[in-house]
Amino acid sequence: MSAMMLVVVIAGRRAGIPALAVNSVIDLASITPVPRAAPHVAGLAALRSRPLTVIDCRAALGLEPEGDVAARRRAVVVEHEGHLYGLLVDAADAIVASRAEADPMGADPGPGWRDVASGRIETEAGALLVLDLAVLIQGVGARAAA
Amino acid sequence: MDDLLTEFVAETREMLGALASEIVAWEADPADRARLDTIFRFVHTVKGNCGFFDFPRLAALSHAAEDALADVRAGQRSADRRLVDAVLAVLDRIGAMIEEIERGVSLDDGDDEPLIAALKGEAEPADAPASMPAGSAPVSPATAEQRTIRLPVELIDQVMSGVSEMVLARNDLARRMQAMGGDCGLEAPFSRLSALLSEVRDAITRTRMRRIDGLFATFPRLVRDLSADLGKQVFVELENGEVELDREMIELIRDPLVHIIRNAVDHGIESPAERRAAGKREAGLLTVSARQSGNTIHIGIMDDGRGIDADRLAAKALAAGIRTGEQIAAMSREEKIELVYEPGLSTAEAVTAISGRGVGMDVVRANIEKFGGSLEIESLPGEGTRFQIRVPLTLSILPSVTVEAGGQTFAVPRSYVEEIVSTAGGNLEFDEVGDRRFLTFRGRRLPCISLGETFGLADAGEDAALFMILRLGWGDFYALAVDRIFDHHELVIKPLSPGIMQCGLFVGCTQLDDGTPVLVLDVAAIGYGAGIPRELRRPGIAAVAAAPAEREALRVVLLNGLDGERRAIAMSAVEQVERVAGTAVRHPGPGARIVLGEEILPLAGVSGTGDLPEWLTVLRLGDGQRRVAYAAREVLEIASLTGAVSPVEGRPGLAGVTLIDGEPAELVDCHALFARHANAAAPALSCRLAGEADGWMRSFLGPIVEAAGYRIAGEGEPADIAFIEDEDGGAAAGIRKAIRLSDRPEDVPGAGIYRYDRAALMAALLRAGQELAA
């Protein structure tokens, strides 16, 4: 059976999130900033009555911010260790079927990406980098510091 | 009291149910230590709970079982067949008694002696297993008619979160309707739906939450009885009883709290003589406080007693073989104190009926940790011991104040907010020490912390105009500068993800009615993080001595006296305020007394029959041991005594006159009040308790009679009033009035008062006193 992958765009690059891990894809109305939080934590939002920790994926990758963070509203909602997270992405549109199991990464995908990649997967839409949600949520910078 | 009793019955029955399987297993293997401990805890808890109620048989049985099991635990006795049988019989009998208590049948004086003897290993338990209390009817299936049901908490959680979602959906709908503008014909059904939803929300919230003061309210009595038994004097100070927490959690913390308080009174606080010798006030101080901090409730129990003797604990541990000499030599004082958690270790010299033999702390901690809480002990020799219990609040309503700083909204738990002050009034004083600003508040210099600055947001700096005076646990204060203060809210607090918790400034988040998430501040972390000092408010000798000097303004209760005068009474003396019918007052005038519930108290503030209204407000004043009632027309408000008190001539009972809010008020002299009413005016009437032989009178009736202000006369001594037993016949010589008691509850004409009918007893005593006085 082939796994379904959600194709997201972060910093202009495509990547995949296992569709089973995705709760929903929403456009956030507003984000409440959290003072003194890690830079990749964009703030708090609410999914109905549950709080949603909003992660700026670009910052989580350790990439320079580009464009207006506030303008990005599309978020992929995932649940991780009992908490809901909203991953801010440039776009999240297609769900594609994979053609095979995920493979090791192989060639280095470059700074930032190499830390959040759990592998590479062949899909109908071509090869996708598979995001490691735990690392993304923790932030690459945080992990490097730890 | 009825609530307590119902809870006691429910709790005991539940524990018995849970024990059923343990008992069977223990029977199969009496050497099973864990099972033995469980059963031991049960009888210990039952014994402890009996302290609240009049169940002598239950107390005697559980005490005997506890003694026997303690011997087994200590290895002084083996759990042989006979002991196991006897313990099982006791558990059965406790179960049967609980059924009777629940059905409202008063327990008769069944004979438990054979069972108790069997427990002591003295006799063969002839009819022990499954025996019923003598004379009781077989247990009827009346228990099937319970009016309450027990629900799994998850179910309530589920309903609660469903209701929260509905509220948000309703708010969304409201916004959309507003956007449509004007008449869409849905307003009426919508507002109906809205009202219903609010009702449901309140109801479902109430099912879980309860104020902790219901639990706290039982402590003064508990401490009073304990300290009276022990010949000690203990003041109880309760703080922040309005904190609410889960019903279930209250049940869970009840036993641990009672245990700790018993221990504190029994072992912690010294006798008056010892305290005097140590340079302390004779009366010990026991403070019980509650505070909510995010998803945690902190409950503190602090005494100013002798503290824990770490070295003696260590020596005991060594003697008991729990630790080796080497281990002890390597231990710090804190580690030695931790030894109190070792099972079977106690520094108490004597085994008392009150806190027993070291069952306390191991069980207490196990019970607290079982539901995810923690227990910390801090102790300074000679200065006292402080216990801090933290219990989680899985789903809690947090009364909060919402504030704005740097353009963002935050919530502050209301339990921390002492007061909100503003420079607008123009009377705030600031001092700069280095970069730190200090605000002078009620004679104290409090460090100021700017919320905006702490968060790196826009900061009002020196223009800050609004300050929240926050009080952290144990008396550390600071002033938090904010830009705006919005409103009080009852907020449902939710946990934050670990990534946000990491920054350590928030305890959770919540949503306003429109669904916007709001962060809840951890004001303790913000305060300590910004460098305010931790000054534990230790009740040391120095603090006690210095207290009057730097004391904050005295808080007083302002009232309208029966004569129409404005009066003030120190708030710390007021225990309770209630409305009472004028008919409850006897002998209006200087010797007035009043019947309040089951108590007869001297009543001050009433000069004659003339000014007795139909209903009056009565303040129960207490000094920790004695109570005096004070009559008033109404209670006006609570105020701070700021102005000077000028003495008045020729008005005994008044400390002076002072200005409160610009109007004169007479300050009641509590000292004179208690000196006159509680001691000198205690009736010179003496009361003899005939039939001392069975000890019941002395031990059961004696304390009540003494508490009502009568002196107990010795055997054969002439007395004004005597209690005599029914079959005793006529009054003995030298007695002016006799009150006959019956040991049968039925109302037999000509028979005496049923001896457990407390209200009737008190009434008879009062009547006899009045007739003698007339």
mmCIF file of N, CA and C in Angstrom, chain B residues 109-177:
data_model
loop_
_atom_site.group_PDB
_atom_site.id
_atom_site.type_symbol
_atom_site.label_atom_id
_atom_site.label_comp_id
_atom_site.label_asym_id
_atom_site.label_seq_id
_atom_site.Cartn_x
_atom_site.Cartn_y
_atom_site.Cartn_z
ATOM 1 N N ASP B 109 -25.395 0.803 71.349
ATOM 2 C CA ASP B 109 -24.170 0.446 72.068
ATOM 3 C C ASP B 109 -23.928 -1.049 71.993
ATOM 4 N N GLY B 110 -23.715 -1.533 70.808
ATOM 5 C CA GLY B 110 -23.437 -2.949 70.642
ATOM 6 C C GLY B 110 -22.147 -3.310 71.346
ATOM 7 N N ASP B 111 -21.972 -4.566 71.536
ATOM 8 C CA ASP B 111 -20.819 -5.021 72.289
ATOM 9 C C ASP B 111 -19.718 -5.424 71.326
ATOM 10 N N ASP B 112 -18.692 -4.609 71.244
ATOM 11 C CA ASP B 112 -17.574 -4.924 70.365
ATOM 12 C C ASP B 112 -16.420 -5.546 71.145
ATOM 13 N N GLU B 113 -16.632 -5.710 72.446
ATOM 14 C CA GLU B 113 -15.522 -6.171 73.275
ATOM 15 C C GLU B 113 -14.911 -7.494 72.805
ATOM 16 N N PRO B 114 -15.775 -8.516 72.486
ATOM 17 C CA PRO B 114 -15.172 -9.779 72.067
ATOM 18 C C PRO B 114 -14.270 -9.591 70.854
ATOM 19 N N LEU B 115 -14.720 -8.758 69.924
ATOM 20 C CA LEU B 115 -13.929 -8.529 68.716
ATOM 21 C C LEU B 115 -12.611 -7.853 69.043
ATOM 22 N N ILE B 116 -12.705 -6.835 69.896
ATOM 23 C CA ILE B 116 -11.494 -6.096 70.241
ATOM 24 C C ILE B 116 -10.536 -7.006 70.993
ATOM 25 N N ALA B 117 -11.107 -7.843 71.867
ATOM 26 C CA ALA B 117 -10.266 -8.780 72.598
ATOM 27 C C ALA B 117 -9.595 -9.740 71.612
ATOM 28 N N ALA B 118 -10.360 -10.162 70.610
ATOM 29 C CA ALA B 118 -9.802 -11.086 69.634
ATOM 30 C C ALA B 118 -8.654 -10.432 68.886
ATOM 31 N N LEU B 119 -8.812 -9.153 68.600
ATOM 32 C CA LEU B 119 -7.756 -8.425 67.910
ATOM 33 C C LEU B 119 -6.500 -8.391 68.748
ATOM 34 N N LYS B 120 -6.716 -8.238 70.063
ATOM 35 C CA LYS B 120 -5.559 -8.186 70.948
ATOM 36 C C LYS B 120 -4.974 -9.563 71.152
ATOM 37 N N GLY B 121 -5.635 -10.574 70.596
ATOM 38 C CA GLY B 121 -5.122 -11.924 70.720
ATOM 39 C C GLY B 121 -5.457 -12.554 72.042
ATOM 40 N N GLU B 122 -6.475 -12.004 72.732
ATOM 41 C CA GLU B 122 -6.768 -12.506 74.067
ATOM 42 C C GLU B 122 -7.818 -13.606 74.062
ATOM 43 N N ALA B 123 -8.704 -13.544 73.111
ATOM 44 C CA ALA B 123 -9.783 -14.526 73.154
ATOM 45 C C ALA B 123 -10.085 -15.031 71.761
ATOM 46 N N GLU B 124 -10.749 -16.135 71.722
ATOM 47 C CA GLU B 124 -11.185 -16.702 70.449
ATOM 48 C C GLU B 124 -12.363 -15.877 69.933
ATOM 49 N N PRO B 125 -12.328 -15.416 68.726
ATOM 50 C CA PRO B 125 -13.487 -14.668 68.244
ATOM 51 C C PRO B 125 -14.643 -15.621 67.976
ATOM 52 N N ALA B 126 -15.508 -15.703 68.944
ATOM 53 C CA ALA B 126 -16.549 -16.711 68.880
ATOM 54 C C ALA B 126 -17.429 -16.544 67.645
ATOM 55 N N ASP B 127 -17.962 -15.357 67.497
ATOM 56 C CA ASP B 127 -18.923 -15.176 66.410
ATOM 57 C C ASP B 127 -18.374 -14.208 65.388
ATOM 58 N N ALA B 128 -17.060 -14.117 65.348
ATOM 59 C CA ALA B 128 -16.487 -12.995 64.635
ATOM 60 C C ALA B 128 -16.863 -12.861 63.155
ATOM 61 N N PRO B 129 -16.527 -13.822 62.312
ATOM 62 C CA PRO B 129 -16.694 -13.520 60.886
ATOM 63 C C PRO B 129 -18.160 -13.234 60.555
ATOM 64 N N ALA B 130 -18.322 -12.225 59.779
ATOM 65 C CA ALA B 130 -19.623 -11.865 59.222
ATOM 66 C C ALA B 130 -20.676 -11.584 60.296
ATOM 67 N N SER B 131 -20.238 -11.257 61.475
ATOM 68 C CA SER B 131 -21.242 -10.991 62.501
ATOM 69 C C SER B 131 -21.792 -9.585 62.315
ATOM 70 N N MET B 132 -23.032 -9.419 62.698
ATOM 71 C CA MET B 132 -23.655 -8.117 62.562
ATOM 72 C C MET B 132 -23.575 -7.430 63.915
ATOM 73 N N PRO B 133 -23.609 -6.110 63.930
ATOM 74 C CA PRO B 133 -23.667 -5.443 65.215
ATOM 75 C C PRO B 133 -24.905 -5.914 65.962
ATOM 76 N N ALA B 134 -24.725 -6.125 67.247
ATOM 77 C CA ALA B 134 -25.822 -6.670 68.023
ATOM 78 C C ALA B 134 -27.063 -5.809 67.879
ATOM 79 N N GLY B 135 -28.170 -6.467 67.662
ATOM 80 C CA GLY B 135 -29.431 -5.742 67.685
ATOM 81 C C GLY B 135 -29.771 -5.018 66.402
ATOM 82 N N SER B 136 -28.917 -5.053 65.405
ATOM 83 C CA SER B 136 -29.260 -4.302 64.204
ATOM 84 C C SER B 136 -30.068 -5.184 63.266
ATOM 85 N N ALA B 137 -30.921 -4.535 62.526
ATOM 86 C CA ALA B 137 -31.702 -5.280 61.553
ATOM 87 C C ALA B 137 -30.794 -5.671 60.403
ATOM 88 N N PRO B 138 -31.174 -6.711 59.665
ATOM 89 C CA PRO B 138 -30.364 -7.065 58.510
ATOM 90 C C PRO B 138 -30.315 -5.877 57.550
ATOM 91 N N VAL B 139 -29.181 -5.749 56.863
ATOM 92 C CA VAL B 139 -29.034 -4.594 55.990
ATOM 93 C C VAL B 139 -30.091 -4.650 54.897
ATOM 94 N N SER B 140 -30.892 -3.629 54.844
ATOM 95 C CA SER B 140 -31.937 -3.605 53.842
ATOM 96 C C SER B 140 -31.369 -3.050 52.548
ATOM 97 N N PRO B 141 -32.035 -3.312 51.443
ATOM 98 C CA PRO B 141 -31.496 -2.803 50.179
ATOM 99 C C PRO B 141 -31.774 -1.330 49.982
ATOM 100 N N ALA B 142 -31.872 -0.603 51.104
ATOM 101 C CA ALA B 142 -32.186 0.814 51.018
ATOM 102 C C ALA B 142 -31.117 1.580 50.259
ATOM 103 N N THR B 143 -29.915 1.041 50.223
ATOM 104 C CA THR B 143 -28.826 1.765 49.586
ATOM 105 C C THR B 143 -29.057 1.931 48.092
ATOM 106 N N ALA B 144 -29.981 1.147 47.538
ATOM 107 C CA ALA B 144 -30.242 1.255 46.108
ATOM 108 C C ALA B 144 -30.895 2.588 45.763
ATOM 109 N N GLU B 145 -31.418 3.285 46.791
ATOM 110 C CA GLU B 145 -32.154 4.511 46.505
ATOM 111 C C GLU B 145 -31.287 5.749 46.552
ATOM 112 N N GLN B 146 -30.016 5.599 46.299
ATOM 113 C CA GLN B 146 -29.148 6.766 46.359
ATOM 114 C C GLN B 146 -29.581 7.826 45.370
ATOM 115 N N ARG B 147 -29.467 9.073 45.823
ATOM 116 C CA ARG B 147 -29.861 10.176 44.949
ATOM 117 C C ARG B 147 -28.690 10.681 44.127
ATOM 118 N N THR B 148 -27.529 10.147 44.332
ATOM 119 C CA THR B 148 -26.383 10.633 43.565
ATOM 120 C C THR B 148 -25.794 9.480 42.766
ATOM 121 N N ILE B 149 -25.123 9.858 41.688
ATOM 122 C CA ILE B 149 -24.401 8.829 40.947
ATOM 123 C C ILE B 149 -22.963 9.293 40.816
ATOM 124 N N ARG B 150 -22.093 8.350 40.616
ATOM 125 C CA ARG B 150 -20.701 8.711 40.401
ATOM 126 C C ARG B 150 -20.385 8.521 38.927
ATOM 127 N N LEU B 151 -19.743 9.513 38.353
ATOM 128 C CA LEU B 151 -19.445 9.448 36.926
ATOM 129 C C LEU B 151 -17.947 9.457 36.725
ATOM 130 N N PRO B 152 -17.492 8.814 35.671
ATOM 131 C CA PRO B 152 -16.064 8.933 35.376
ATOM 132 C C PRO B 152 -15.743 10.376 34.983
ATOM 133 N N VAL B 153 -14.608 10.853 35.449
ATOM 134 C CA VAL B 153 -14.236 12.238 35.185
ATOM 135 C C VAL B 153 -14.091 12.501 33.691
ATOM 136 N N GLU B 154 -13.625 11.495 32.951
ATOM 137 C CA GLU B 154 -13.408 11.686 31.515
ATOM 138 C C GLU B 154 -14.708 12.104 30.832
ATOM 139 N N LEU B 155 -15.789 11.497 31.311
ATOM 140 C CA LEU B 155 -17.077 11.803 30.697
ATOM 141 C C LEU B 155 -17.421 13.276 30.904
ATOM 142 N N ILE B 156 -17.193 13.746 32.122
ATOM 143 C CA ILE B 156 -17.487 15.149 32.405
ATOM 144 C C ILE B 156 -16.553 16.049 31.602
ATOM 145 N N ASP B 157 -15.293 15.638 31.505
ATOM 146 C CA ASP B 157 -14.332 16.401 30.695
ATOM 147 C C ASP B 157 -14.835 16.540 29.272
ATOM 148 N N GLN B 158 -15.341 15.423 28.755
ATOM 149 C CA GLN B 158 -15.798 15.400 27.385
ATOM 150 C C GLN B 158 -16.981 16.357 27.198
ATOM 151 N N VAL B 159 -17.909 16.291 28.141
ATOM 152 C CA VAL B 159 -19.062 17.188 28.067
ATOM 153 C C VAL B 159 -18.596 18.635 28.174
ATOM 154 N N MET B 160 -17.669 18.847 29.103
ATOM 155 C CA MET B 160 -17.165 20.205 29.332
ATOM 156 C C MET B 160 -16.527 20.758 28.068
ATOM 157 N N SER B 161 -15.706 19.972 27.402
ATOM 158 C CA SER B 161 -15.036 20.523 26.230
ATOM 159 C C SER B 161 -16.041 20.686 25.096
ATOM 160 N N GLY B 162 -17.047 19.824 25.066
ATOM 161 C CA GLY B 162 -18.108 20.000 24.082
ATOM 162 C C GLY B 162 -18.827 21.318 24.286
ATOM 163 N N VAL B 163 -19.093 21.632 25.546
ATOM 164 C CA VAL B 163 -19.794 22.881 25.843
ATOM 165 C C VAL B 163 -18.923 24.080 25.470
ATOM 166 N N SER B 164 -17.612 23.969 25.737
ATOM 167 C CA SER B 164 -16.713 25.066 25.364
ATOM 168 C C SER B 164 -16.778 25.323 23.868
ATOM 169 N N GLU B 165 -16.780 24.240 23.091
ATOM 170 C CA GLU B 165 -16.850 24.387 21.633
ATOM 171 C C GLU B 165 -18.164 25.044 21.233
ATOM 172 N N MET B 166 -19.226 24.664 21.920
ATOM 173 C CA MET B 166 -20.525 25.236 21.597
ATOM 174 C C MET B 166 -20.548 26.732 21.864
ATOM 175 N N VAL B 167 -19.889 27.133 22.944
ATOM 176 C CA VAL B 167 -19.849 28.559 23.258
ATOM 177 C C VAL B 167 -19.123 29.311 22.149
ATOM 178 N N LEU B 168 -18.026 28.731 21.682
ATOM 179 C CA LEU B 168 -17.290 29.396 20.611
ATOM 180 C C LEU B 168 -18.117 29.447 19.339
ATOM 181 N N ALA B 169 -18.831 28.367 19.055
ATOM 182 C CA ALA B 169 -19.674 28.333 17.860
ATOM 183 C C ALA B 169 -20.766 29.398 17.973
ATOM 184 N N ARG B 170 -21.302 29.527 19.195
ATOM 185 C CA ARG B 170 -22.344 30.531 19.389
ATOM 186 C C ARG B 170 -21.787 31.934 19.140
ATOM 187 N N ASN B 171 -20.574 32.175 19.660
ATOM 188 C CA ASN B 171 -19.991 33.500 19.480
ATOM 189 C C ASN B 171 -19.757 33.801 18.010
ATOM 190 N N ASP B 172 -19.347 32.767 17.289
ATOM 191 C CA ASP B 172 -19.115 32.926 15.866
ATOM 192 C C ASP B 172 -20.428 33.290 15.180
ATOM 193 N N LEU B 173 -21.457 32.565 15.562
ATOM 194 C CA LEU B 173 -22.784 32.805 14.997
ATOM 195 C C LEU B 173 -23.228 34.243 15.295
ATOM 196 N N ALA B 174 -22.957 34.673 16.522
ATOM 197 C CA ALA B 174 -23.346 36.022 16.921
ATOM 198 C C ALA B 174 -22.669 37.054 16.028
ATOM 199 N N ARG B 175 -21.372 36.832 15.785
ATOM 200 C CA ARG B 175 -20.646 37.784 14.935
ATOM 201 C C ARG B 175 -21.238 37.829 13.535
ATOM 202 N N ARG B 176 -21.541 36.643 13.011
ATOM 203 C CA ARG B 176 -22.087 36.593 11.655
ATOM 204 C C ARG B 176 -23.440 37.279 11.582
ATOM 205 N N MET B 177 -24.240 37.062 12.625
ATOM 206 C CA MET B 177 -25.553 37.684 12.624
ATOM 207 C C MET B 177 -25.432 39.196 12.659
#
